[in-house]
mmCIF file of C-alpha atoms in Angstrom:
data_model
loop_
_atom_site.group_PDB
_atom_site.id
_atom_site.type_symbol
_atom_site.label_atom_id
_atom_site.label_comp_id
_atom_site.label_asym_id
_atom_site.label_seq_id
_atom_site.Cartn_x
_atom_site.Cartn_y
_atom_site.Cartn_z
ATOM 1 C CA UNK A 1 -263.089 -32.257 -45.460
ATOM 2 C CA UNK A 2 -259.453 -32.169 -46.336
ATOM 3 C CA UNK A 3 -257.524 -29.224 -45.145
ATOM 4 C CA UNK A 4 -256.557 -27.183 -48.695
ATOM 5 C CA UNK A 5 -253.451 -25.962 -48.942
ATOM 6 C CA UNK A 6 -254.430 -22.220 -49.937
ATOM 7 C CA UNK A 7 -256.280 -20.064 -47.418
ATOM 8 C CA UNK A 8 -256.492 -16.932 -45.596
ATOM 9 C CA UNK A 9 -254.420 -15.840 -43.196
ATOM 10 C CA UNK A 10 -256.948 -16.406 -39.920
ATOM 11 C CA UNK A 11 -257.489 -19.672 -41.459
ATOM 12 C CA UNK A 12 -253.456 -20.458 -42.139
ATOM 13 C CA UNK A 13 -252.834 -19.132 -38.426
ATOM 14 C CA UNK A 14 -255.286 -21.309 -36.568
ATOM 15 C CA UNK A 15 -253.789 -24.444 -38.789
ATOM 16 C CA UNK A 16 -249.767 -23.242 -37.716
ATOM 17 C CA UNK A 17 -250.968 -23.055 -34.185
ATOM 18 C CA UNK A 18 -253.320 -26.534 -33.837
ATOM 19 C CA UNK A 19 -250.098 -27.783 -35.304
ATOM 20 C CA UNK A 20 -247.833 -26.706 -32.621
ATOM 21 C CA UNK A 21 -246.073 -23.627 -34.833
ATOM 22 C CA UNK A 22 -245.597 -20.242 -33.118
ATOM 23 C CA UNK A 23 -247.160 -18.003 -36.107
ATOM 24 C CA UNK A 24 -249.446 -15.386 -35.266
ATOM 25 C CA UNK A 25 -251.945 -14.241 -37.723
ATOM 26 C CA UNK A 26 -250.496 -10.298 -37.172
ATOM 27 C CA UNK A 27 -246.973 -12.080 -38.165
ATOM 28 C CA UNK A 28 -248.249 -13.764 -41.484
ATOM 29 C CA UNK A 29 -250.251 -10.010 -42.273
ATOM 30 C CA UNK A 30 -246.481 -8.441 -41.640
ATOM 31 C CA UNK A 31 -244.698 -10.570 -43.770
ATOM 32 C CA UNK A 32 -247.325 -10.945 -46.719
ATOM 33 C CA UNK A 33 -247.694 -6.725 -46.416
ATOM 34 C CA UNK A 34 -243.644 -6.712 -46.671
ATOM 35 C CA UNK A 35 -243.471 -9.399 -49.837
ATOM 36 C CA UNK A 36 -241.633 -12.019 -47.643
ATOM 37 C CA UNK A 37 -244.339 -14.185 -48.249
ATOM 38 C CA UNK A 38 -246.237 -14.753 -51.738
ATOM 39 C CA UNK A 39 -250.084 -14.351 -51.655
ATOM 40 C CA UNK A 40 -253.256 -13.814 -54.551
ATOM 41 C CA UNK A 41 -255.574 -11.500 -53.700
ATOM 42 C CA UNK A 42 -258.992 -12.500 -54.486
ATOM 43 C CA UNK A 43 -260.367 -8.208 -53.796
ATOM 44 C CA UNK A 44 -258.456 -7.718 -51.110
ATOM 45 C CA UNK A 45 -258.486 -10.621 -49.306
ATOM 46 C CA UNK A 46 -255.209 -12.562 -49.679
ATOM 47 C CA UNK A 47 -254.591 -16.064 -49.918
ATOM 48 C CA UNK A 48 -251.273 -17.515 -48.572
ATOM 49 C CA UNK A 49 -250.242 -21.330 -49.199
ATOM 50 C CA UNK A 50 -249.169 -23.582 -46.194
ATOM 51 C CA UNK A 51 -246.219 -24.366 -48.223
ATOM 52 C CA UNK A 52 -244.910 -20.847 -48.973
ATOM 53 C CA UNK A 53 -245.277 -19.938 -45.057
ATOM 54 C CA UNK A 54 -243.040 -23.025 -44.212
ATOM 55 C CA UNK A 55 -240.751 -22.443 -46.688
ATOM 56 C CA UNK A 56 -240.327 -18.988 -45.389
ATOM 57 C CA UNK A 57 -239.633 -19.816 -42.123
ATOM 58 C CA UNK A 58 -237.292 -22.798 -42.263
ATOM 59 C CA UNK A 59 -235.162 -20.650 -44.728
ATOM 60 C CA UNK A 60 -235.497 -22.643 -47.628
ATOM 61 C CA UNK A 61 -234.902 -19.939 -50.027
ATOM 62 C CA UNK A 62 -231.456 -18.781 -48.911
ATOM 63 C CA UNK A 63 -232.763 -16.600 -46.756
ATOM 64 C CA UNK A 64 -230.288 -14.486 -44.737
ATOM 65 C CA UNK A 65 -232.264 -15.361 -41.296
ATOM 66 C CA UNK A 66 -229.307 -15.789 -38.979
ATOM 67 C CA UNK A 67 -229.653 -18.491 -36.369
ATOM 68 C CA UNK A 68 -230.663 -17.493 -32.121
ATOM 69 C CA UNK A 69 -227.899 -17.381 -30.208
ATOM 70 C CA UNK A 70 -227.739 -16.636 -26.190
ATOM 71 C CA UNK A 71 -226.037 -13.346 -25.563
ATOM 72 C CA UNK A 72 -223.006 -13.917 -23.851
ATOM 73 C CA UNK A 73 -222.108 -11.758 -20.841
ATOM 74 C CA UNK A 74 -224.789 -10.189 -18.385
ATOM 75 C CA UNK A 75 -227.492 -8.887 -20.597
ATOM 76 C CA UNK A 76 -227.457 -5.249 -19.923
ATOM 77 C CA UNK A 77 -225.530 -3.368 -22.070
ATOM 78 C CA UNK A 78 -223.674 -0.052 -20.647
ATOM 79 C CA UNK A 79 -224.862 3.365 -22.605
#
């Protein structure tokens, strides 16, 4: 069976990570909770596409995700 491209979020999670992305299922929860990322609720189960969880993270949108830098310096910061 083809892999659909609306699921829930366990199922979503185990696809990002058998597909070597970082995204934890408590990650896609905390951005579908916050609106960052577009679901249907069938009761209140939600159901997030593959697409809008890729689009979300490579910034596709115009997102104002700035880029990881290193830290210059030593790391600790004085108080």
């Amino acid at each position: 069976m083809a892999d659909a491209d609306i699921g829930s979020i366990p199922t979503r999670a185990k696809w990002f990570k058998e597909n070597g992305y970082p995204f934890s299922e408590y990650t896609l929860r905390k951005l579908v909770k916050s609106g960052a990322i577009r679901a249907r609720y069938v009761g209140p189960k939600p159901l997030v596409s593959r697409n809008e969880i890729l689009r979300y993270f490579q910034c596709l949108d115009g997102c104002d995700n700035a880029p990881a830098t290193m830290a210059t310096g030593s790391g600790i910061r004085r108080l």
